Each structure stands twice: as C-alpha cells, then as structure tokens.
Amino acid sequence: MLRRNFIKTGSLAGLTLSTVLAASCNTTPEQKADIPAMANTADNFELNEATIAALQEKMKSGAYTSRSICELYLKRIDAIDKNGPKLNAVIELNPDALNIADGLDKERKDGKLRGPMHGIPVLIKDNINTGDKMMTTAGALALVGNHAPQDAFIIKQLRAAGVVILGKTNLSEWANFRSSRSTSAWSSRGGQTHMPYILDRNPSGSSSGTGAAVAANLCTVGIGTETDGSVVSPSSVNGLVGIKPTVDLLSRSGIIPISKTQDTAGPMTRTVTDAVILLGALAGVDTDDEATADSKGKAAKDYTTFLDAKSLKGKRLGIEASFLKGANEDVVALLKQAIEVLKAQGATVVEIDLIKQLKDIDKAEFLVLVYEFKDGLNKYLAGSTNKIKNIQDVINFNKTNAAKAMPYFKQETLELALTKGDLNSKEYLDALKKSQGYTRKVIDTIMTKNNLDAICGATNGLACCIDLANGDYDTGFSFSSPAAMAGYPHITVPMGAVHSLPVGFSFFGKAYDEGNLIAMAYAFEQATKHRKAPEFIKSLMV
C-alpha cells in the first residue's frame, strides 16, 4: 500500500521544510552504512530484458533450459542483489527452485507443455503463502518461522501453469500498514531495498522488492499486491508495467491481508505482453475467496487477444487536469508529451477534475482499511503455524523486540486497528459507503458524462530519497487512490524519465474492463518504447 496517500496535509504542490530537507537525500549515520558502495555497474547480463516469449523460443530450440535460466537468475541475484549494487530486493530464495525446473524440463522433453509460462522463473512478494520451505512473513520479524500449510490460490494457479517460484521479495513491512511515518521498502526482517536506477532512492511501497527485482532483471516477471498504490507505484518508479486488476478477478486467499474491499495481487513486468500473459495465469474463481465468484463470465480466457497496437484510435480519454499544473514541471512535461502521443495515435483527450471531487475521501478510506485490517489479519494469524495469533501478539512482540523490530518508526497503525470494533460497526459501514460507494459513483459519472474509455494521468511522482529518519514524503503526484477505493482496474506503463528516474502513465476504468485498458496500454507502449534498463547510479549527488 502507498502509505503516504493517507497523510497528505496540504495541496499536491505544497512542500514542508522537512520535505525539502528529505529531498536532498542527506543521510543519517545509520543510513550511510546501508547505501550500496557500487554504482554505474557495467551490465552485460545475458538475460537482460528477456521476455517470456523470447525465453520460450530459447527453451524450444534447446539453447536454454528452465534450469539454466534459473541458474543465470540465481547468479544475477548473488551479483546484483546480495553483492555489487546490493539492491536487497530478494528476501528469501526457494531451495527447491532448480529441482522444480528440472521437472519442468523433463515435461518439455516428454512433449508436455503447460502453456506460455512453462519453466519461467517468477519472484513473488513475501506476503503471499507458499506451501513449501519458504516462509511468509510480510517482512515482519514477528512472523519469522511462519510456514504456510499450503499455497495461496494464485500460487496454485502459477504452479499449474508451469512457473518456477524462484523466491520471495522484500516489501514495506505489513504492506506499509504499520506506521504513519514509515519508510517504504523497509522491513524489520528484510531491511531496506534500493531502487536500481538511482541507489539512494526508494523503490516505493509496498511491492518494492518485486519492483526493484523485475526492473534489475533478477527474474523474468514478478508478483506484487496492492491495497492502494502498491502495484502501480513501484511499477511506475521502477520503469515497469503494473496491472492492478479489478478486485475479485484474482483470489486473495492465502495472502496476508489489509483490506477485503481493496486488496488484490497483480503482475509487475517489463512489457505489457508479459503482464497480460501473467494475468491470465493468475486469474480464476476460488471457493475460498467467495468474492471471485463475481468474476465468473467476466474474466477473459486469454488477455493476449487484446494486444492491438492501433487500439488508441477512436478512444476518448480523460486526463486529470490538476496534473497539468503539478508540483514538478519535468513530470508535467512528460505528461504533456504522453498526451501528444495519445492524440497522434488517434485518441481524443479531454481534461477532467477527478481528484477535486474526491477531496478528503482518503480519510474514510483509511478508516475502512483499519477496520478490515484488524478483521482480516486476525483471521489470517489465527490459522497460521506461527506463535503469533493476533494483532495484539504482533504489538507485544514488537515492543519486546523494539530495537530490531522498530528501530526507525513505531506501530501506531497496528495499535489503532486494535481499538476498532467488528465489520458491523456503524463507523465502518459509513466510511465504506463514503470511500467505495461515493468513489465509484464519481468515476462512473465522469466516464459516462464525458463518454470516456479510460481515465489517465501520471501514475505518481519521481522516486523519493530513502529517509529512515523522517519517513516517506510526497513527490507531488499520486493517481492510485481512485481506482483502488473503487476496486477498479488500473494499468501503468513507462512514460519516460527525469534525471534517470522513471515515471509511469496510468489508464484506469470501470470494473472488469481489463481488456480495453490492456489494449490502450499496449498501443501506448508500442508507440513510445520508454522502458529502459537501470544503470545502478549511486546518487544524483555524485
């Protein structure tokens, strides 16, 4: 989750003194020890920017096997993630990965192919259950030793598709729902993850490890989860394609929760095509997540059928007007260039005022999330194999182990959740009506009134500096909340970069309109080709 959405205290352009100081990337003594020593690394990795289709062709020809591909990525992780630039994106490796790859190679040799994901290595966020030797901890020291009894439903889907789960990625602890002053990409179990484009920058939360790992070519594709911004924001700042699907399209069972009304997993990849292939592998109706029944008959069997490079022609797109007067003129310039691309591809662009109509809704959203977090996390922990069985146990553990569990920020969000009642509380129901219900009404009305195919804008601002002393700060743009609160689909695609810092361009629309959004995102990607591999620059100050 993108925690900073809930702590804005002024206009998007307003910067406090602490923000200006944080923006300089000045570091505390504690942070200096965590800044990678290596930068501007010559990068000749042979699988750089490799796509699913390219690797399938290599395996078909015999040039690679799933095992050899996995071995190359494992060496890459050792060289880039654990040493060298030291991204610290991978929190745990799967000790069975190579054996799984061997089995899939044998199937291929015997003529059995499970589909386009057969033998492809994937990294997944460490809040998703895997019924294997790896732990599922949400980055929390309190959950070290938590081994899930079985795979999450989406992991079962991936394994059935022939995927190799290479390992798990670091994240903002508890998916960035522990403190109002947290630093994204930091967890008490995994430490601080670094952004591969400029290493003293934050890869954004909470799917930060997945974002950094996919961007740095530590795997072919990755899985993140989002409550509000945690797929699209790290995808944007890491130069990736991220898809936050309609809530209910993908099962949430076996995923450490925040919100039953907003949580969803989603693909994070380097191309729209790979994101679409992965989305198809993840989707499915799950009896353990009753909400997925709503997607029956609405989910596509094959989302690759929507990949049409000419699909922007004739579309009507609403551009968030406030972004055209944003806090960062360089990001505004990229946005204006993107608008010209849309027009050149045959789209009609109109300005809309969505954010103004949703002013202060984030307060209601936060209240909804606090209630649902308590309900969902207590249920998850009650069924876990760990000694931690509820939120109170987490709070007690953190207090007892404060030096390691809470060295930079505390746990006031956990403590607030503990004070709330159940999901029949009037306060919760009123907040839900205001957050989800009103947001859907506003989006639907704007789209209908303007005859729009999608709403668009800058996904978010430039990556902020890592600042463990002060926590995250607002970079002037954020477009995750409307689709997140509504439960609607949202896709971000690379829009360009400022000072080597990537920025994404968003398309979102109504429920189960993934196909339409995919088509437009693909057309934009093919017309621009903005994705660039990271250079591991140490700092803008160097």
Coordinates of C-alpha atoms in Angstrom, one line a residue:
M1 CA 0.0 0.0 0.0
L2 CA 1.1 3.5 -0.7
R3 CA 1.0 4.8 2.8
R4 CA 1.6 8.5 2.0
N5 CA -1.8 8.7 0.3
F6 CA -3.3 8.9 3.8
I7 CA -1.0 11.6 5.4
K8 CA -1.1 14.4 2.9
T9 CA -1.7 17.7 4.8
G10 CA -1.7 20.3 2.0
S11 CA -2.0 20.7 -1.7
L12 CA -0.2 18.5 -4.1
A13 CA 2.2 21.3 -4.7
G14 CA 2.8 22.1 -1.0
L15 CA 6.2 21.1 0.4
T16 CA 7.0 21.4 4.1
L17 CA 10.5 22.2 5.4
S18 CA 11.0 18.5 6.3
T19 CA 10.1 17.6 2.7
V20 CA 12.7 19.9 1.3
L21 CA 15.4 18.5 3.6
A22 CA 14.4 15.0 2.8
A23 CA 14.5 15.7 -0.9
S24 CA 18.3 16.4 -0.7
C25 CA 18.9 12.7 0.1
N26 CA 21.1 13.7 3.1
T27 CA 21.6 10.5 5.1
T28 CA 21.7 9.7 8.8
P29 CA 24.8 7.8 10.1
E30 CA 22.6 4.6 10.2
Q31 CA 21.6 5.1 6.6
K32 CA 25.2 5.6 5.3
A33 CA 26.1 2.1 6.2
D34 CA 23.2 0.8 4.1
I35 CA 23.9 2.8 0.9
P36 CA 25.4 0.5 -1.7
A37 CA 29.1 1.1 -2.4
M38 CA 29.0 0.0 -6.1
A39 CA 27.4 2.1 -8.8
N40 CA 27.4 2.6 -12.6
T41 CA 28.0 -1.1 -13.0
A42 CA 28.7 -2.3 -16.5
D43 CA 25.8 -4.7 -17.1
N44 CA 26.2 -7.4 -19.7
F45 CA 23.8 -9.9 -18.2
E46 CA 22.8 -12.2 -21.0
L47 CA 19.1 -12.3 -19.9
N48 CA 18.7 -8.6 -19.6
E49 CA 15.2 -7.5 -20.6
A50 CA 14.4 -11.1 -21.6
T51 CA 10.6 -11.6 -22.3
I52 CA 8.5 -14.7 -21.7
A53 CA 8.2 -15.3 -25.4
A54 CA 12.0 -14.9 -26.0
L55 CA 12.8 -17.4 -23.3
Q56 CA 10.2 -19.9 -24.6
E57 CA 11.9 -19.7 -28.0
K58 CA 15.2 -20.4 -26.4
M59 CA 13.9 -23.4 -24.5
K60 CA 12.2 -24.7 -27.6
S61 CA 15.4 -24.5 -29.6
G62 CA 17.4 -26.1 -26.8
A63 CA 19.6 -23.1 -26.3
Y64 CA 18.3 -22.8 -22.7
T65 CA 16.5 -25.0 -20.3
S66 CA 14.4 -23.9 -17.4
R67 CA 17.2 -25.0 -15.1
S68 CA 19.9 -23.0 -16.9
I69 CA 17.6 -19.9 -16.9
C70 CA 17.0 -20.2 -13.2
E71 CA 20.8 -20.7 -12.6
L72 CA 21.5 -17.5 -14.5
Y73 CA 19.0 -15.5 -12.5
L74 CA 20.3 -17.0 -9.2
K75 CA 23.8 -15.9 -10.2
R76 CA 22.4 -12.5 -11.1
I77 CA 20.7 -12.2 -7.7
D78 CA 24.0 -13.0 -6.0
A79 CA 25.9 -10.5 -8.0
I80 CA 23.4 -7.6 -8.1
D81 CA 21.1 -8.1 -5.1
K82 CA 23.4 -9.5 -2.4
N83 CA 26.7 -8.0 -3.6
G84 CA 27.6 -5.3 -6.1
P85 CA 24.9 -2.6 -6.1
K86 CA 23.3 -4.6 -3.3
L87 CA 19.6 -3.9 -4.1
N88 CA 18.4 -6.1 -1.2
A89 CA 15.2 -6.9 -3.2
V90 CA 15.0 -10.7 -2.6
I91 CA 14.2 -11.7 1.0
E92 CA 14.4 -15.5 0.5
L93 CA 15.3 -17.9 -2.2
N94 CA 13.4 -21.1 -2.9
P95 CA 15.8 -24.0 -2.2
D96 CA 13.7 -26.3 -4.4
A97 CA 13.7 -24.0 -7.5
L98 CA 16.3 -25.9 -9.5
N99 CA 14.6 -29.3 -8.8
I100 CA 11.2 -27.8 -9.9
A101 CA 12.9 -26.5 -13.1
D102 CA 14.4 -30.0 -13.7
G103 CA 10.9 -31.5 -13.5
L104 CA 9.5 -28.9 -15.9
D105 CA 12.4 -29.5 -18.3
K106 CA 11.6 -33.3 -18.3
E107 CA 8.0 -32.5 -19.1
R108 CA 9.1 -30.4 -22.0
K109 CA 11.4 -33.1 -23.2
D110 CA 8.4 -35.6 -23.0
G111 CA 6.3 -33.3 -25.1
K112 CA 4.2 -31.8 -22.3
L113 CA 3.9 -28.1 -22.3
R114 CA 1.6 -26.4 -19.8
G115 CA 1.4 -23.1 -21.6
P116 CA 3.3 -19.8 -22.1
M117 CA 4.6 -19.8 -18.5
H118 CA 6.1 -23.2 -18.6
G119 CA 9.6 -23.1 -17.0
I120 CA 9.5 -19.3 -16.4
P121 CA 11.1 -18.1 -13.2
V122 CA 9.0 -15.7 -11.1
L123 CA 9.7 -13.8 -7.9
I124 CA 6.7 -13.1 -5.6
K125 CA 6.1 -10.7 -2.7
D126 CA 6.6 -12.1 0.8
N127 CA 3.0 -11.7 1.9
I128 CA 1.8 -14.5 -0.4
N129 CA 1.7 -18.0 1.1
T130 CA 3.8 -20.8 -0.5
G131 CA 3.3 -24.3 0.9
D132 CA 7.0 -25.1 0.7
K133 CA 10.3 -24.5 2.5
M134 CA 10.0 -20.7 2.3
M135 CA 8.4 -18.5 5.0
T136 CA 5.6 -16.0 4.6
T137 CA 6.3 -13.0 6.9
A138 CA 5.1 -9.7 5.3
G139 CA 8.6 -8.6 6.1
A140 CA 7.9 -8.7 9.9
L141 CA 10.3 -10.2 12.4
A142 CA 7.2 -11.2 14.4
L143 CA 6.3 -13.8 11.7
V144 CA 9.8 -15.3 11.2
G145 CA 9.2 -19.0 11.2
N146 CA 5.7 -18.8 9.6
H147 CA 5.5 -21.6 7.1
A148 CA 2.2 -21.7 5.3
P149 CA 0.4 -25.1 5.2
Q150 CA -0.4 -24.7 1.6
D151 CA 0.0 -22.4 -1.4
A152 CA -2.2 -19.3 -1.9
F153 CA -4.7 -19.9 -4.7
I154 CA -2.8 -17.7 -7.1
I155 CA 0.4 -19.7 -6.4
K156 CA -1.5 -22.9 -7.2
Q157 CA -2.5 -21.3 -10.4
L158 CA 1.1 -20.4 -11.2
R159 CA 2.4 -23.9 -10.4
A160 CA -0.3 -25.4 -12.6
A161 CA 0.9 -23.1 -15.4
G162 CA 4.5 -24.4 -15.0
V163 CA 6.1 -21.5 -13.3
V164 CA 9.2 -21.8 -11.2
I165 CA 8.8 -19.8 -7.9
L166 CA 12.4 -18.6 -7.7
G167 CA 12.0 -16.8 -4.3
K168 CA 10.3 -14.1 -2.4
T169 CA 10.8 -10.4 -2.4
N170 CA 11.2 -7.8 0.3
L171 CA 8.3 -5.4 1.0
S172 CA 7.4 -2.5 3.1
E173 CA 6.6 -4.3 6.4
W174 CA 2.9 -5.3 6.8
A175 CA 2.5 -3.9 3.3
N176 CA 3.2 -0.4 4.6
F177 CA 0.4 -0.5 7.2
R178 CA 2.3 -0.3 10.4
S179 CA 3.0 3.4 10.9
S180 CA 2.2 6.9 9.5
R181 CA 5.9 7.7 9.5
S182 CA 7.2 4.5 7.8
T183 CA 9.8 4.3 5.1
S184 CA 8.7 2.3 2.1
A185 CA 10.7 -0.7 1.1
W186 CA 12.0 -1.2 4.7
S187 CA 11.1 -4.2 6.7
S188 CA 12.4 -5.5 10.1
R189 CA 13.1 -8.9 8.5
G190 CA 14.5 -7.8 5.2
G191 CA 16.0 -4.3 5.8
Q192 CA 15.9 -1.6 3.1
T193 CA 15.5 -2.3 -0.6
H194 CA 17.2 0.1 -3.0
M195 CA 15.9 1.5 -6.3
P196 CA 18.1 0.1 -9.2
Y197 CA 18.0 3.3 -11.3
I198 CA 19.5 5.5 -8.5
L199 CA 20.5 3.6 -5.5
D200 CA 19.8 6.1 -2.7
R201 CA 16.2 6.4 -3.9
N202 CA 13.2 4.5 -2.7
P203 CA 11.7 1.8 -5.0
S204 CA 8.3 2.6 -3.5
G205 CA 5.9 0.5 -1.5
S206 CA 4.8 -1.9 -0.6
S207 CA 5.7 -4.2 -3.5
S208 CA 9.1 -2.6 -3.5
G209 CA 11.2 -5.7 -3.7
T210 CA 9.2 -7.0 -6.6
G211 CA 9.6 -3.7 -8.4
A212 CA 13.3 -3.5 -7.9
A213 CA 13.9 -7.1 -8.7
V214 CA 12.0 -7.1 -12.0
A215 CA 13.5 -3.8 -13.1
A216 CA 17.0 -5.1 -12.4
N217 CA 16.4 -8.3 -14.3
L218 CA 16.6 -10.7 -11.3
C219 CA 13.7 -12.7 -12.7
T220 CA 11.5 -12.8 -15.8
V221 CA 8.4 -11.4 -14.2
G222 CA 7.1 -10.7 -10.7
I223 CA 4.0 -10.6 -8.5
G224 CA 3.1 -7.8 -6.2
T225 CA 0.0 -6.9 -4.2
E226 CA -1.9 -3.7 -3.9
T227 CA -4.4 -2.1 -1.5
D228 CA -3.7 1.4 -2.7
G229 CA -0.8 2.0 -5.0
S230 CA 1.4 -0.9 -4.1
V231 CA 1.5 -2.4 -7.6
V232 CA 1.2 0.7 -9.7
S233 CA 3.5 2.9 -7.7
P234 CA 6.6 0.6 -7.5
S235 CA 6.0 -0.3 -11.2
S236 CA 6.0 3.4 -12.1
V237 CA 9.2 4.4 -10.3
N238 CA 11.0 1.2 -11.5
G239 CA 10.1 1.7 -15.1
L240 CA 7.7 -1.3 -15.3
V241 CA 4.3 -2.3 -16.4
G242 CA 2.0 -3.0 -13.5
I243 CA -1.6 -4.2 -13.6
K244 CA -3.9 -3.8 -10.6
P245 CA -6.9 -5.8 -11.7
T246 CA -10.5 -5.4 -10.7
V247 CA -10.8 -6.5 -7.1
D248 CA -12.3 -10.1 -7.2
L249 CA -10.6 -11.0 -10.5
L250 CA -7.7 -12.7 -8.6
S251 CA -8.1 -14.6 -5.4
R252 CA -6.8 -13.2 -2.2
S253 CA -6.9 -16.4 -0.1
G254 CA -3.5 -17.2 1.3
I255 CA -2.3 -13.6 1.1
I256 CA -1.6 -11.7 4.3
P257 CA -4.4 -9.1 4.1
I258 CA -5.1 -5.4 4.7
S259 CA -8.5 -4.9 3.1
K260 CA -11.1 -7.3 1.7
T261 CA -12.6 -4.5 -0.4
Q262 CA -9.4 -3.2 -1.9
D263 CA -6.7 -6.0 -1.8
T264 CA -5.5 -7.7 -5.0
A265 CA -2.4 -9.3 -6.4
G266 CA -1.1 -8.1 -9.7
P267 CA 1.6 -8.7 -12.4
M268 CA 4.7 -6.5 -12.4
T269 CA 6.7 -6.9 -15.6
R270 CA 8.9 -5.1 -18.2
T271 CA 6.4 -5.3 -21.0
V272 CA 2.6 -5.2 -21.4
T273 CA 2.6 -8.5 -23.2
D274 CA 4.3 -10.3 -20.3
A275 CA 2.0 -8.6 -17.8
V276 CA -1.0 -9.9 -19.8
I277 CA 0.3 -13.4 -20.0
L278 CA 0.9 -13.5 -16.3
L279 CA -2.5 -12.0 -15.5
G280 CA -4.1 -14.9 -17.4
A281 CA -2.2 -17.4 -15.4
L282 CA -3.2 -15.8 -12.1
A283 CA -7.0 -15.4 -12.7
G284 CA -9.5 -18.0 -11.6
V285 CA -12.5 -18.5 -9.3
D286 CA -11.6 -19.6 -5.8
T287 CA -14.1 -21.2 -3.5
D288 CA -12.0 -19.9 -0.5
D289 CA -12.5 -16.3 -1.7
E290 CA -16.2 -16.0 -2.4
A291 CA -15.8 -12.6 -4.0
T292 CA -14.1 -14.2 -7.0
A293 CA -17.4 -15.7 -8.0
D294 CA -18.4 -12.2 -9.3
S295 CA -15.7 -12.6 -11.9
K296 CA -17.2 -15.7 -13.5
G297 CA -18.0 -14.9 -17.1
K298 CA -16.3 -11.5 -16.9
A299 CA -12.7 -12.7 -16.9
A300 CA -11.1 -13.3 -20.3
K301 CA -9.6 -16.7 -21.0
D302 CA -6.7 -15.1 -22.9
Y303 CA -5.9 -11.5 -22.4
T304 CA -3.3 -11.5 -25.2
T305 CA -6.1 -11.2 -27.6
F306 CA -6.4 -7.6 -26.6
L307 CA -2.9 -6.7 -27.7
D308 CA -3.6 -4.3 -30.6
A309 CA -1.0 -1.6 -31.4
K310 CA -3.8 0.5 -33.1
S311 CA -6.3 0.4 -30.3
L312 CA -6.0 4.0 -29.2
K313 CA -7.6 5.1 -32.5
G314 CA -11.1 6.5 -31.8
K315 CA -10.8 6.3 -28.0
R316 CA -11.9 9.1 -25.7
L317 CA -9.6 9.6 -22.7
G318 CA -10.0 11.8 -19.6
I319 CA -6.8 13.5 -18.4
E320 CA -6.6 14.5 -14.7
A321 CA -6.4 18.4 -15.1
S322 CA -4.6 19.0 -11.8
F323 CA -1.6 17.0 -13.0
L324 CA -1.1 19.5 -15.8
K325 CA -0.3 22.1 -13.1
G326 CA 1.7 19.7 -11.0
A327 CA 4.5 20.3 -8.5
N328 CA 7.3 19.0 -10.7
E329 CA 7.5 20.8 -14.1
D330 CA 9.6 18.0 -15.6
V331 CA 6.9 15.4 -14.8
V332 CA 4.3 17.7 -16.3
A333 CA 6.4 17.9 -19.4
L334 CA 6.5 14.2 -19.7
L335 CA 2.7 14.1 -19.2
K336 CA 2.1 16.6 -22.0
Q337 CA 4.4 14.6 -24.3
A338 CA 2.3 11.5 -23.5
I339 CA -0.9 13.4 -24.3
E340 CA 0.6 14.3 -27.7
V341 CA 1.3 10.6 -28.3
L342 CA -2.3 9.7 -27.5
K343 CA -3.6 12.3 -30.0
A344 CA -1.1 11.1 -32.6
Q345 CA -2.4 7.6 -32.2
G346 CA -6.0 8.8 -32.9
A347 CA -7.3 9.3 -29.4
T348 CA -9.4 12.3 -28.3
V349 CA -8.2 13.8 -25.0
V350 CA -10.4 15.8 -22.6
E351 CA -9.5 17.3 -19.3
I352 CA -11.4 16.2 -16.2
D353 CA -11.4 17.1 -12.5
L354 CA -11.5 13.8 -10.6
I355 CA -9.2 14.4 -7.7
K356 CA -11.0 17.6 -6.7
Q357 CA -14.3 15.6 -6.4
L358 CA -12.6 13.1 -4.2
K359 CA -11.1 15.6 -1.7
D360 CA -10.9 14.2 1.8
I361 CA -12.2 10.8 0.8
D362 CA -8.8 9.3 1.8
K363 CA -9.8 9.8 5.5
A364 CA -12.8 7.5 5.0
E365 CA -10.6 5.0 3.1
F366 CA -8.1 4.8 5.9
L367 CA -10.9 4.1 8.4
V368 CA -12.2 1.3 6.2
L369 CA -8.7 -0.2 5.9
V370 CA -8.1 0.0 9.7
Y371 CA -11.2 -2.0 10.4
E372 CA -10.7 -4.5 7.6
F373 CA -7.0 -4.9 8.5
K374 CA -7.9 -5.9 12.1
D375 CA -10.6 -8.4 10.9
G376 CA -8.5 -9.9 8.1
L377 CA -5.2 -10.1 9.8
N378 CA -6.6 -11.7 13.0
K379 CA -8.3 -14.3 10.8
Y380 CA -5.0 -15.0 8.9
L381 CA -2.9 -15.2 12.1
A382 CA -5.4 -17.4 13.9
G383 CA -4.8 -20.1 11.2
S384 CA -1.1 -19.7 10.9
T385 CA 1.6 -22.1 12.1
N386 CA 3.4 -19.3 13.9
K387 CA 3.1 -18.5 17.7
I388 CA 1.8 -15.0 16.7
K389 CA -2.0 -15.5 16.6
N390 CA -3.5 -12.0 16.5
I391 CA -2.6 -8.3 16.3
Q392 CA -2.1 -8.0 20.0
D393 CA 0.6 -10.6 19.8
V394 CA 2.3 -8.6 17.0
I395 CA 2.2 -5.5 19.0
N396 CA 3.6 -7.3 22.1
F397 CA 6.4 -8.9 20.1
N398 CA 7.4 -5.5 18.6
K399 CA 7.5 -3.9 22.0
T400 CA 9.6 -6.7 23.4
N401 CA 12.0 -6.6 20.4
A402 CA 11.8 -2.9 19.7
A403 CA 15.5 -2.4 19.0
K404 CA 15.2 -4.7 16.0
A405 CA 11.5 -4.5 15.1
M406 CA 11.0 -0.8 15.5
P407 CA 14.4 1.0 15.1
Y408 CA 13.1 3.8 12.9
F409 CA 9.4 4.1 13.3
K410 CA 6.7 2.7 15.5
Q411 CA 3.4 0.8 15.1
E412 CA 0.6 3.3 15.7
T413 CA -1.4 1.9 12.8
L414 CA -1.4 -1.6 14.4
E415 CA -2.3 -0.1 17.7
L416 CA -5.2 1.9 16.2
A417 CA -6.6 -1.2 14.5
L418 CA -6.7 -2.9 17.8
T419 CA -9.1 -0.3 19.2
K420 CA -11.7 -0.8 16.4
G421 CA -14.8 -3.0 16.5
D422 CA -16.0 -5.5 14.0
L423 CA -17.3 -5.0 10.5
N424 CA -20.8 -4.4 11.7
S425 CA -19.8 -1.2 13.3
K426 CA -21.6 1.9 12.1
E427 CA -18.4 3.9 11.8
Y428 CA -17.0 1.2 9.4
L429 CA -20.2 0.9 7.3
D430 CA -20.5 4.7 7.0
A431 CA -16.8 5.0 6.0
L432 CA -17.2 2.2 3.4
K433 CA -20.2 3.9 1.8
K434 CA -18.2 7.1 1.5
S435 CA -15.0 5.6 0.3
Q436 CA -16.0 2.8 -2.1
G437 CA -19.6 3.8 -2.9
Y438 CA -19.0 7.5 -3.5
T439 CA -15.8 7.0 -5.4
R440 CA -17.4 4.5 -7.8
K441 CA -20.3 7.0 -8.3
V442 CA -17.9 9.8 -9.1
I443 CA -15.7 7.7 -11.5
D444 CA -18.8 6.3 -13.3
T445 CA -20.4 9.7 -13.6
I446 CA -17.3 11.3 -15.1
M447 CA -16.8 8.5 -17.5
T448 CA -20.5 8.4 -18.6
K449 CA -20.8 12.2 -18.9
N450 CA -17.7 12.6 -21.0
N451 CA -18.2 9.3 -22.9
L452 CA -14.7 8.1 -21.8
D453 CA -13.0 4.8 -22.5
A454 CA -10.5 5.4 -19.6
I455 CA -9.2 8.0 -17.2
C456 CA -5.5 8.8 -17.4
G457 CA -2.7 10.7 -15.7
A458 CA 0.8 10.5 -14.3
T459 CA 0.9 7.4 -12.1
N460 CA 2.9 9.1 -9.4
G461 CA 5.9 11.4 -9.0
L462 CA 9.6 10.7 -9.0
A463 CA 11.1 8.2 -6.5
C464 CA 11.7 9.9 -3.2
C465 CA 15.0 9.6 -1.3
I466 CA 15.4 6.8 1.2
D467 CA 15.0 8.6 4.6
L468 CA 14.7 6.3 7.5
A469 CA 14.8 9.2 10.0
N470 CA 11.8 11.1 8.6
G471 CA 10.0 8.5 6.5
D472 CA 8.5 8.9 3.1
Y473 CA 7.5 12.3 1.6
D474 CA 5.1 13.4 -1.1
T475 CA 6.6 13.8 -4.5
G476 CA 3.6 15.8 -6.0
F477 CA 1.7 13.2 -8.0
S478 CA -0.4 10.2 -7.0
F479 CA -3.1 8.6 -9.0
S480 CA -3.6 5.2 -7.3
S481 CA -6.4 6.0 -4.9
P482 CA -9.5 6.5 -7.2
A483 CA -9.2 3.0 -8.8
A484 CA -8.1 1.5 -5.5
M485 CA -11.0 2.7 -3.5
A486 CA -13.5 1.8 -6.3
G487 CA -11.9 -1.6 -6.8
Y488 CA -11.5 -0.8 -10.5
P489 CA -8.7 -1.9 -12.8
H490 CA -5.6 0.2 -13.2
I491 CA -2.6 -0.2 -15.5
T492 CA 0.7 1.8 -15.5
V493 CA 3.1 1.9 -18.4
P494 CA 6.5 3.7 -18.6
M495 CA 6.1 7.3 -19.6
G496 CA 9.7 8.4 -19.6
A497 CA 12.3 9.5 -17.1
V498 CA 13.6 12.6 -15.3
H499 CA 17.2 12.6 -14.2
S500 CA 17.2 8.8 -14.8
L501 CA 14.1 8.4 -12.6
P502 CA 11.3 6.6 -14.4
V503 CA 7.7 7.8 -14.3
G504 CA 4.6 5.8 -15.3
F505 CA 1.4 6.7 -17.2
S506 CA -1.9 5.4 -15.9
F507 CA -5.0 4.0 -17.6
F508 CA -7.9 3.0 -15.4
G509 CA -11.6 2.4 -15.9
K510 CA -14.7 0.5 -14.7
A511 CA -14.8 -3.0 -13.2
Y512 CA -13.7 -5.9 -15.4
D513 CA -12.6 -3.6 -18.2
E514 CA -9.1 -5.1 -18.2
G515 CA -9.2 -6.0 -21.9
N516 CA -9.9 -2.4 -23.0
L517 CA -7.2 -1.0 -20.7
I518 CA -4.7 -3.6 -21.8
A519 CA -5.3 -2.7 -25.5
M520 CA -4.7 1.0 -24.9
A521 CA -1.7 0.5 -22.6
Y522 CA -0.2 -1.8 -25.3
A523 CA -0.7 0.8 -28.0
F524 CA 0.9 3.5 -25.9
E525 CA 3.8 1.2 -25.0
Q526 CA 4.4 0.3 -28.7
A527 CA 4.2 3.9 -29.8
T528 CA 6.7 5.1 -27.1
K529 CA 9.1 2.3 -26.1
H530 CA 10.0 4.2 -22.9
R531 CA 11.2 1.2 -20.9
K532 CA 15.0 1.3 -20.2
A533 CA 17.1 -1.0 -18.0
P534 CA 18.6 0.6 -14.9
E535 CA 22.2 1.8 -14.7
F536 CA 22.6 1.4 -10.9
I537 CA 23.7 5.1 -10.4
K538 CA 24.8 5.6 -6.9
S539 CA 23.2 9.1 -6.4
L540 CA 22.2 12.2 -8.2
M541 CA 24.6 14.0 -5.9
V542 CA 27.6 12.1 -7.5

